[in-house]
mmCIF file of C-alpha atoms in Angstrom:
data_model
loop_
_atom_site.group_PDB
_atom_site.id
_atom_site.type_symbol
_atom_site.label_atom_id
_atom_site.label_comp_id
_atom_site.label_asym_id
_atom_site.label_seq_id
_atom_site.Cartn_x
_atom_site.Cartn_y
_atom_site.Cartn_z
ATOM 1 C CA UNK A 17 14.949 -29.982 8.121
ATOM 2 C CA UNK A 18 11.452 -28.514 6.627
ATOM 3 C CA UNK A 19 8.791 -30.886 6.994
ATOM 4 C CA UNK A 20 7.722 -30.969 3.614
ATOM 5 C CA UNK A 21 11.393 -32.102 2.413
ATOM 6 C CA UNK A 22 11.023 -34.486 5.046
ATOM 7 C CA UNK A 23 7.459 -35.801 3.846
ATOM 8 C CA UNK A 24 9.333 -35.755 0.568
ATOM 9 C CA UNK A 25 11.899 -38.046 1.213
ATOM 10 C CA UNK A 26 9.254 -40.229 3.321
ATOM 11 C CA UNK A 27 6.983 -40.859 0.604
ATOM 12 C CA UNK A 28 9.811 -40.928 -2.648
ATOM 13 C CA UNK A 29 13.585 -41.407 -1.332
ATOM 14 C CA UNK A 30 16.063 -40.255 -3.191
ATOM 15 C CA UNK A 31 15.865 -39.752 -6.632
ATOM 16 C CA UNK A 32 15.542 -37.100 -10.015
ATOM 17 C CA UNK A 33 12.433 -35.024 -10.507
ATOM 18 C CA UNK A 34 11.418 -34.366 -14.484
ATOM 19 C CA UNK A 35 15.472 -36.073 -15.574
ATOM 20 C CA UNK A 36 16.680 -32.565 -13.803
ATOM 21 C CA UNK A 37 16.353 -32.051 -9.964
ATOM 22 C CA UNK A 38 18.131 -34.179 -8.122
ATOM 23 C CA UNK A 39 16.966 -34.824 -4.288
ATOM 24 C CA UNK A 40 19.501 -36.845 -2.093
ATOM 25 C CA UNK A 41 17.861 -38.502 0.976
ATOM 26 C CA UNK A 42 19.909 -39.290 4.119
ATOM 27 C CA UNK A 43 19.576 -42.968 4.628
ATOM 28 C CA UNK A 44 19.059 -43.483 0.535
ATOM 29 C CA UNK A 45 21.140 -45.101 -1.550
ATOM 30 C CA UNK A 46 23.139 -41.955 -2.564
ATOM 31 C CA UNK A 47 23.290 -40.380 1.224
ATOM 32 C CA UNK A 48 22.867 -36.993 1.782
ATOM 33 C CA UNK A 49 25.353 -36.403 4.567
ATOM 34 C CA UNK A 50 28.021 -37.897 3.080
ATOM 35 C CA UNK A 51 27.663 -35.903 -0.198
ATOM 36 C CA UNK A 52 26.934 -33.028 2.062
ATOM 37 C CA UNK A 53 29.911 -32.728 3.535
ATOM 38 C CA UNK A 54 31.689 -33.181 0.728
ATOM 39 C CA UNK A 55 29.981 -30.201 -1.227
ATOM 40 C CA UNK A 56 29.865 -28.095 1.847
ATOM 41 C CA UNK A 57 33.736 -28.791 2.089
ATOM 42 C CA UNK A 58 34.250 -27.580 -1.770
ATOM 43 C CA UNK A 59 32.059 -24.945 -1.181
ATOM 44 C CA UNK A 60 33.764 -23.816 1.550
ATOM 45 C CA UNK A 61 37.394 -23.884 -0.111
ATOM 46 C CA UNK A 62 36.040 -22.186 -3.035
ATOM 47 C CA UNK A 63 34.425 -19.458 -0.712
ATOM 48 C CA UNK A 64 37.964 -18.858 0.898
ATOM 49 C CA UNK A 65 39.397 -18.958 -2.296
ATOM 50 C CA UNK A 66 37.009 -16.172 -3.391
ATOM 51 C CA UNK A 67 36.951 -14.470 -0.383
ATOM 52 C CA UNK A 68 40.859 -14.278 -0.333
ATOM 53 C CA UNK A 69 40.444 -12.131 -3.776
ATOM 54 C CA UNK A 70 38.452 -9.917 -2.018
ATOM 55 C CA UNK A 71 35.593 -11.113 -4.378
ATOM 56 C CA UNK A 72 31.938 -11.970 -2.471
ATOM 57 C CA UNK A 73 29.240 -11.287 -4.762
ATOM 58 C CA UNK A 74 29.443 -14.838 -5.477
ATOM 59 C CA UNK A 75 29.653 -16.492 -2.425
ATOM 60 C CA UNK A 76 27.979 -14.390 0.141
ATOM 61 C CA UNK A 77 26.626 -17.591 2.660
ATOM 62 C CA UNK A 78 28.824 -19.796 4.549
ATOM 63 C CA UNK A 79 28.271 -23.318 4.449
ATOM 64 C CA UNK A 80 27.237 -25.994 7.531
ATOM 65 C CA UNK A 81 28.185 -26.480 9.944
ATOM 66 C CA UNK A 82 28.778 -23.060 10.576
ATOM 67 C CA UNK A 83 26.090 -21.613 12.284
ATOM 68 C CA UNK A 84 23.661 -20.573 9.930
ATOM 69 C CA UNK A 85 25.224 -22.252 6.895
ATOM 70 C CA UNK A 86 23.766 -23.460 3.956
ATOM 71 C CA UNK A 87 22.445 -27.178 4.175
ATOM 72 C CA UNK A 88 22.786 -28.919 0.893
ATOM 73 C CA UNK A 89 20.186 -31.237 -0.754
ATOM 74 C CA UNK A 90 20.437 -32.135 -4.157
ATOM 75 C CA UNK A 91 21.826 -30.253 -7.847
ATOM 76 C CA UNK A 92 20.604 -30.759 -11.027
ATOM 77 C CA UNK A 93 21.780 -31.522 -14.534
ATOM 78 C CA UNK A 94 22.510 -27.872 -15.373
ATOM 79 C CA UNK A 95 25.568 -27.868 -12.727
ATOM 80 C CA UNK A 96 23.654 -25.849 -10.021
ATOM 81 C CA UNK A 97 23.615 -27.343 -6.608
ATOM 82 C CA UNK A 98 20.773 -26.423 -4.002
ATOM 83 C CA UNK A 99 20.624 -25.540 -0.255
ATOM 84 C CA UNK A 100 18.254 -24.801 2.148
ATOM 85 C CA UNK A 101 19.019 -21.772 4.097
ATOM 86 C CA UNK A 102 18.719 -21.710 7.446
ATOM 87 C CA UNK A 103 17.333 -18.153 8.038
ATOM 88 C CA UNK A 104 14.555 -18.955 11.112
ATOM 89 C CA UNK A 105 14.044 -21.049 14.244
ATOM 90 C CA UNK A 106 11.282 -22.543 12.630
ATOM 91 C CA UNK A 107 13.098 -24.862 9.429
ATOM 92 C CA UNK A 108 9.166 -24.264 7.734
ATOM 93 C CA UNK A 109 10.274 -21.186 7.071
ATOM 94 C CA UNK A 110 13.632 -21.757 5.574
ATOM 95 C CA UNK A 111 14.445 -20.445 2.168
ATOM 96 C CA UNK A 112 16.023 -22.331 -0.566
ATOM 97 C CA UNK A 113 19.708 -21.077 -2.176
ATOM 98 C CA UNK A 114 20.575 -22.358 -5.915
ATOM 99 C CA UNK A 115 24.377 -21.671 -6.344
ATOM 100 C CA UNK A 116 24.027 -21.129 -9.915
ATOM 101 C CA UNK A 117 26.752 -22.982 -12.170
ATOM 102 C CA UNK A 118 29.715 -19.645 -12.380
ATOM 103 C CA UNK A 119 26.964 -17.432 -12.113
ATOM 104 C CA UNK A 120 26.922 -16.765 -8.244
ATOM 105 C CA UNK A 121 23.550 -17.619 -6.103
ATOM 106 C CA UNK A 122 19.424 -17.591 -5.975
ATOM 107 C CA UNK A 123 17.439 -17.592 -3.534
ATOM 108 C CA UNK A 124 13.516 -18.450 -3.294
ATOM 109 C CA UNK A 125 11.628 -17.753 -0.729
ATOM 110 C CA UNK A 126 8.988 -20.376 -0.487
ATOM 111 C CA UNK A 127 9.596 -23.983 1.015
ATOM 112 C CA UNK A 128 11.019 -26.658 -0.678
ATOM 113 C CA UNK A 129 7.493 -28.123 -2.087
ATOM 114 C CA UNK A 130 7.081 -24.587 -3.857
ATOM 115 C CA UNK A 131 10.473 -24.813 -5.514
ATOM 116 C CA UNK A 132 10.059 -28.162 -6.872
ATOM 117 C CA UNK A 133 6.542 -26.798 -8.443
ATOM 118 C CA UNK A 134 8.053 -23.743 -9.846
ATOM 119 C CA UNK A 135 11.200 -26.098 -11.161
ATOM 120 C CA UNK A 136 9.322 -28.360 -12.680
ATOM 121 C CA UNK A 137 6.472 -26.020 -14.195
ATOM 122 C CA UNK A 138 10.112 -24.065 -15.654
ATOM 123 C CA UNK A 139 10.383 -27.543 -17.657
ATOM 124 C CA UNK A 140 7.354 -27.509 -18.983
ATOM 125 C CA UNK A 141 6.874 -23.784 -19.737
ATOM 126 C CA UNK A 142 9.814 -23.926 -22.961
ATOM 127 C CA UNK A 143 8.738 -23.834 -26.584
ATOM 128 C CA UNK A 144 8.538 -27.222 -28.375
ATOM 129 C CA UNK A 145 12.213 -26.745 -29.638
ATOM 130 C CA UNK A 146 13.930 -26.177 -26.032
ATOM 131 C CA UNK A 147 17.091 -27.701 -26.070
ATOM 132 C CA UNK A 148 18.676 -27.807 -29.075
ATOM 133 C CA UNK A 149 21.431 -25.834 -30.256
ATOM 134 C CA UNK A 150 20.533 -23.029 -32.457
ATOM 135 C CA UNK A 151 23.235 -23.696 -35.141
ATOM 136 C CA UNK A 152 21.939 -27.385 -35.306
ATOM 137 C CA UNK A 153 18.225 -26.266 -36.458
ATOM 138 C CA UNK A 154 19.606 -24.748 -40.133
ATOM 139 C CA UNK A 155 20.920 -28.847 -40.487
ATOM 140 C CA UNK A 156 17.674 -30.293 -39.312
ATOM 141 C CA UNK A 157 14.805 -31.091 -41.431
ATOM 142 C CA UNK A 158 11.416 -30.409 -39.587
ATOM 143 C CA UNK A 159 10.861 -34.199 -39.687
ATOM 144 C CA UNK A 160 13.623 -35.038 -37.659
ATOM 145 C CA UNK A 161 12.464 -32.049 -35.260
ATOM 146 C CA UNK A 162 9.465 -33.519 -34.360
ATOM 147 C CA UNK A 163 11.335 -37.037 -34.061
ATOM 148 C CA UNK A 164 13.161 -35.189 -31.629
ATOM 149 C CA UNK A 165 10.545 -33.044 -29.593
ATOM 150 C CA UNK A 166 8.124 -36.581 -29.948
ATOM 151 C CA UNK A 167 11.132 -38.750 -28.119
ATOM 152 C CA UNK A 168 10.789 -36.059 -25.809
ATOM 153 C CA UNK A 169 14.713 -35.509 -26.290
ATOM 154 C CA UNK A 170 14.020 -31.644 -26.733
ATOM 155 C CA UNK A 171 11.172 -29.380 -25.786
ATOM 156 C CA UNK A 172 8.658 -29.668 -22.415
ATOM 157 C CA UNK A 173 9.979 -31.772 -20.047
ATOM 158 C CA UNK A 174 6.726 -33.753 -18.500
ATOM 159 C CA UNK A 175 6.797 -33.936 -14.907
ATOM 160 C CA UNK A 176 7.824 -37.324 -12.927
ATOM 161 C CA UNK A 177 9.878 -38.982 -10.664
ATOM 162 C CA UNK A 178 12.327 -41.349 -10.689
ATOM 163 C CA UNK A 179 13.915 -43.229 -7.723
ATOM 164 C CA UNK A 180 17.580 -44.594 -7.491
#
């Protein structure tokens, strides 16, 4: 594994970064291997299934432990579910793979530490009204908007950690 996910998990366990990004640690209370194999098992079965429809825009990795597979380590609260990707010798230098929720896949190209920074600086970067519905804001007064955004129930999510 990358040795900044490992100095990760060292330092925090397992837990959810900013209420979204959820980071599973191997000997944690949640462990990571058993939840891997369980998601790389889905994955995989969806992958045939997608792959036997001659569809693979979606799905174009295979999952561990096939050689080279994707590696799970955590999902967040929008549905997506992240990987590392296995792509040199040297795990440093492994990119990260967000299947996105029915969308198909990402990938980023930094280490894991530089996709937790650009996930959470995504949280903060939304206009004061992020998250609520746009049909709810003609039945909203601005008062209870700024109750809202000042629970911090919509708008910037502030960066933190919290362990489980």
């Amino acid at each position: 594994m990358p040795s900044d996910f490992k100095t990760f998990l060292n330092a925090y366990g397992s837990g959810v970064i900013s209420g979204e990004l959820v980071v599973f640690h191997p000997r944690g209370s949640s462990p990571l291997l058993e939840r891997m194999r369980k998601t790389h098992q889905a994955f995989t079965e969806h992958r045939n299934r997608t792959l036997d429809r001659g569809n693979s825009e979606h799905v174009p990795y295979h999952f561990h432990p096939e050689a080279g597979g994707l590696i799970s380590w955590g999902y967040d609260h929008s549905g997506d579910e992240h990987f590392f990707l296995p792509c040199d010798p040297d795990p440093d230098r492994w990119k990260i793979v967000t299947m996105v929720h029915e969308e198909g896949c990402e990938t980023f190209d930094g280490p894991f530490s530089s996709f937790v920074l650009a996930f959470v600086h995504r949280l903060l970067d939304v206009d004061r009204y992020h998250g609520i519905e746009p049909e709810a804001l003609e039945f909203l007064e601005p008062e209870d908007l700024e109750e809202l955004a000042a629970a911090g129930e919509i708008g910037p999510v502030q960066p933190s950690f919290e362990p489980f």
